[in-house]
CSV table of C-alpha atoms in Angstrom, one decimal:
chain,number,residue,atom,x,y,z
A,1,UNK,CA,100.8,85.9,115.0
A,2,UNK,CA,97.1,85.4,115.1
A,3,UNK,CA,94.1,87.0,116.9
A,4,UNK,CA,93.4,90.4,118.4
A,5,UNK,CA,96.0,93.1,118.0
A,6,UNK,CA,95.0,95.6,120.7
A,7,UNK,CA,96.0,99.3,120.2
A,8,UNK,CA,95.8,101.7,123.1
A,9,UNK,CA,93.7,104.9,123.0
A,10,UNK,CA,95.1,108.4,123.7
A,11,UNK,CA,94.3,108.3,127.4
A,12,UNK,CA,96.3,110.4,129.8
A,13,UNK,CA,94.7,108.6,132.8
A,14,UNK,CA,97.3,105.9,133.3
A,15,UNK,CA,95.3,104.1,136.0
A,16,UNK,CA,92.3,103.7,133.7
A,17,UNK,CA,94.5,102.7,130.8
A,18,UNK,CA,96.2,99.9,132.8
A,19,UNK,CA,92.9,98.7,134.3
A,20,UNK,CA,91.2,98.2,131.0
A,21,UNK,CA,94.3,96.8,129.3
A,22,UNK,CA,94.7,94.2,132.0
A,23,UNK,CA,91.1,93.1,131.6
A,24,UNK,CA,91.8,92.7,127.9
A,25,UNK,CA,95.0,90.8,128.4
A,26,UNK,CA,93.3,88.4,130.8
A,27,UNK,CA,90.9,87.5,128.0
A,28,UNK,CA,93.8,86.8,125.5
A,29,UNK,CA,95.4,89.4,123.3
A,30,UNK,CA,97.9,88.4,120.5
A,31,UNK,CA,99.8,91.7,120.5
A,32,UNK,CA,99.5,95.1,122.3
A,33,UNK,CA,100.6,98.3,120.7
A,34,UNK,CA,101.2,101.4,122.8
A,35,UNK,CA,100.0,104.4,120.8
A,36,UNK,CA,99.6,107.9,122.3
A,37,UNK,CA,100.5,110.5,119.7
A,38,UNK,CA,99.8,113.5,122.0
A,39,UNK,CA,101.5,112.4,125.2
A,40,UNK,CA,104.7,114.1,126.4
A,41,UNK,CA,107.9,112.1,126.8
A,42,UNK,CA,107.5,111.6,130.6
A,43,UNK,CA,103.9,110.3,130.2
A,44,UNK,CA,104.8,108.0,127.3
A,45,UNK,CA,107.7,106.5,129.3
A,46,UNK,CA,105.5,106.0,132.4
A,47,UNK,CA,102.6,104.4,130.4
A,48,UNK,CA,104.8,102.3,128.2
A,49,UNK,CA,106.8,101.0,131.1
A,50,UNK,CA,103.7,100.1,133.1
A,51,UNK,CA,102.2,98.4,130.0
A,52,UNK,CA,105.3,96.4,129.4
A,53,UNK,CA,105.2,95.1,132.9
A,54,UNK,CA,101.6,94.0,132.3
A,55,UNK,CA,102.5,92.4,129.1
A,56,UNK,CA,105.3,90.4,130.7
A,57,UNK,CA,102.9,89.3,133.4
A,58,UNK,CA,100.4,88.1,130.9
A,59,UNK,CA,102.8,86.7,128.2
A,60,UNK,CA,101.9,89.3,125.6
A,61,UNK,CA,104.3,91.2,123.4
A,62,UNK,CA,104.4,95.0,123.5
A,63,UNK,CA,104.9,97.1,120.3
A,64,UNK,CA,105.7,100.8,120.5
A,65,UNK,CA,104.1,103.0,117.9
A,66,UNK,CA,106.8,105.1,116.1
A,67,UNK,CA,109.1,106.0,119.1
A,68,UNK,CA,112.1,103.7,118.5
A,69,UNK,CA,114.1,105.3,121.3
A,70,UNK,CA,111.3,104.4,123.8
A,71,UNK,CA,111.3,100.9,122.5
A,72,UNK,CA,115.1,100.6,122.9
A,73,UNK,CA,115.1,102.2,126.4
A,74,UNK,CA,112.4,99.8,127.7
A,75,UNK,CA,113.6,96.8,125.7
A,76,UNK,CA,110.1,96.4,124.4
A,77,UNK,CA,109.3,93.8,121.8
A,78,UNK,CA,109.2,96.0,118.7
A,79,UNK,CA,107.9,99.0,116.9
A,80,UNK,CA,105.2,99.9,114.4
A,81,UNK,CA,105.8,102.5,111.7
A,82,UNK,CA,103.4,104.5,109.6
A,83,UNK,CA,103.8,106.2,106.2
A,84,UNK,CA,105.3,109.3,107.7
A,85,UNK,CA,107.6,107.6,110.2
A,86,UNK,CA,111.0,106.2,109.8
A,87,UNK,CA,111.3,103.4,107.2
A,88,UNK,CA,111.1,99.7,107.9
A,89,UNK,CA,114.7,99.3,106.7
A,90,UNK,CA,115.9,102.0,109.2
A,91,UNK,CA,114.0,100.5,112.1
A,92,UNK,CA,115.2,97.0,111.3
A,93,UNK,CA,118.8,98.2,111.1
A,94,UNK,CA,118.5,100.0,114.4
A,95,UNK,CA,116.7,97.2,116.3
A,96,UNK,CA,118.4,94.1,114.8
A,97,UNK,CA,116.9,90.9,113.6
A,98,UNK,CA,115.1,89.8,116.8
A,99,UNK,CA,112.6,92.6,117.4
A,100,UNK,CA,109.2,93.0,115.7
A,101,UNK,CA,108.9,95.7,113.1
A,102,UNK,CA,105.3,96.3,111.8
A,103,UNK,CA,104.4,98.5,108.9
A,104,UNK,CA,101.2,100.4,107.9
A,105,UNK,CA,100.5,99.8,104.3
A,106,UNK,CA,97.0,101.3,104.0
A,107,UNK,CA,95.6,99.9,100.7
A,108,UNK,CA,98.9,99.7,99.0
A,109,UNK,CA,100.1,96.2,98.1
A,110,UNK,CA,103.5,97.4,96.6
A,111,UNK,CA,104.2,99.2,99.8
A,112,UNK,CA,103.6,95.9,101.7
A,113,UNK,CA,105.9,94.1,99.3
A,114,UNK,CA,108.6,96.7,99.9
A,115,UNK,CA,108.1,96.4,103.7
A,116,UNK,CA,108.6,92.6,103.4
A,117,UNK,CA,111.7,93.1,101.4
A,118,UNK,CA,113.0,95.6,104.0
A,119,UNK,CA,112.5,93.3,106.9
A,120,UNK,CA,109.0,93.9,108.3
A,121,UNK,CA,107.6,91.3,110.7
A,122,UNK,CA,104.0,92.0,109.6
A,123,UNK,CA,102.0,94.4,107.4
A,124,UNK,CA,98.8,96.2,108.3
A,125,UNK,CA,96.1,97.2,105.8
A,126,UNK,CA,93.3,99.7,106.3
A,127,UNK,CA,91.2,101.6,107.1
A,128,UNK,CA,88.4,99.4,106.0
A,129,UNK,CA,85.6,101.0,108.1
A,130,UNK,CA,85.1,104.4,109.7
A,131,UNK,CA,86.9,104.7,113.1
A,132,UNK,CA,85.8,106.5,116.3
A,133,UNK,CA,89.4,107.3,117.0
A,134,UNK,CA,91.5,107.9,113.9
A,135,UNK,CA,90.7,110.0,110.8
A,136,UNK,CA,91.6,108.5,107.5
A,137,UNK,CA,90.1,107.7,104.1
A,138,UNK,CA,88.0,104.6,104.3
A,139,UNK,CA,89.1,103.4,100.9
A,140,UNK,CA,90.9,100.1,101.4
A,141,UNK,CA,89.4,97.3,99.2
A,142,UNK,CA,88.8,94.1,101.2
A,143,UNK,CA,90.2,92.2,98.3
A,144,UNK,CA,93.7,93.3,99.3
A,145,UNK,CA,93.8,90.8,102.1
A,146,UNK,CA,93.6,87.8,99.7
A,147,UNK,CA,96.0,89.4,97.3
A,148,UNK,CA,98.5,90.0,100.2
A,149,UNK,CA,98.2,86.4,101.4
A,150,UNK,CA,98.9,85.2,97.9
A,151,UNK,CA,102.1,87.1,97.4
A,152,UNK,CA,103.5,87.8,100.9
A,153,UNK,CA,105.0,85.5,103.5
A,154,UNK,CA,104.1,87.9,106.4
A,155,UNK,CA,101.2,88.0,108.8
A,156,UNK,CA,98.5,90.4,107.6
A,157,UNK,CA,96.7,92.8,110.0
A,158,UNK,CA,93.5,94.6,109.3
A,159,UNK,CA,92.7,98.0,110.9
A,160,UNK,CA,90.1,100.7,110.9
A,161,UNK,CA,86.8,100.7,112.8
A,162,UNK,CA,87.0,97.0,113.6
A,163,UNK,CA,84.3,95.1,115.5
A,164,UNK,CA,84.1,91.3,115.7
A,165,UNK,CA,81.2,91.4,113.3
A,166,UNK,CA,82.7,93.6,110.6
A,167,UNK,CA,86.1,91.9,110.9
A,168,UNK,CA,84.7,88.5,110.2
A,169,UNK,CA,84.7,88.8,106.4
A,170,UNK,CA,88.3,90.0,106.5
A,171,UNK,CA,89.3,87.1,108.7
A,172,UNK,CA,87.6,84.8,106.2
A,173,UNK,CA,89.8,86.3,103.5
A,174,UNK,CA,92.9,85.4,105.5
A,175,UNK,CA,93.6,88.3,107.9
A,176,UNK,CA,95.9,86.9,110.6
A,177,UNK,CA,95.2,89.7,113.1
A,178,UNK,CA,92.5,92.3,113.7
A,179,UNK,CA,93.6,95.6,115.2
A,180,UNK,CA,91.1,97.3,117.5
A,181,UNK,CA,91.0,100.3,119.9
A,182,UNK,CA,87.4,101.5,120.7
A,183,UNK,CA,85.7,98.1,120.3
A,184,UNK,CA,87.7,97.0,123.4
A,185,UNK,CA,88.6,100.1,125.4
A,186,UNK,CA,85.1,101.7,125.1
A,187,UNK,CA,83.3,98.4,125.6
A,188,UNK,CA,81.1,97.9,128.7
A,189,UNK,CA,82.8,94.5,129.1
A,190,UNK,CA,86.4,94.6,127.6
A,191,UNK,CA,86.9,90.9,128.3
A,192,UNK,CA,83.8,89.9,126.4
A,193,UNK,CA,84.9,92.2,123.5
A,194,UNK,CA,88.2,90.4,123.3
A,195,UNK,CA,86.6,87.0,123.4
A,196,UNK,CA,84.4,88.1,120.5
A,197,UNK,CA,87.5,88.8,118.4
A,198,UNK,CA,89.2,85.6,119.5
A,199,UNK,CA,86.1,83.6,118.4
A,200,UNK,CA,86.8,84.7,114.8
A,201,UNK,CA,89.8,82.4,114.9
A,202,UNK,CA,88.2,79.5,116.7
A,203,UNK,CA,85.8,78.7,113.9
């Protein structure tokens, strides 16, 4: 796992969502996460199913944020859980050993260590910078990336207000993936935005 971890915005317009996502996938995305906290069940199923088809077309794995039943129904590639969702251990028990289970760990290294112990596939830290999409405390110390790489055997994701420019110091510290929403979905040229993130790992 290395590169851009693209997370979808809360867009109800499925056509627009798919169009921008496909442009991003064409430029090279490491993982795609479907996240729409406010959608109804029918819209979630429609959008996630269409995104999964795009991911299969472009050889990218699709992660479902939180909704394990949706992941199971679609046979998506895994789930991502936050601090108020079901635990990593519960998700791993339900999904078995072959699916991806990601965990939000904020700025909490012991939480990340527990996630690894419980079967997580990767851990995500942040927010590091203010986000245009999500509201959270911007309190995560960049030093946690190096600490995590020293004591964990899992890929490390950094989240929160990420652009290619402000992600660069975190990649230099060892971040395996950079999660982004607005920097790609609201970019005038989504493919160029993706290439900017990919360039961080080509240096």
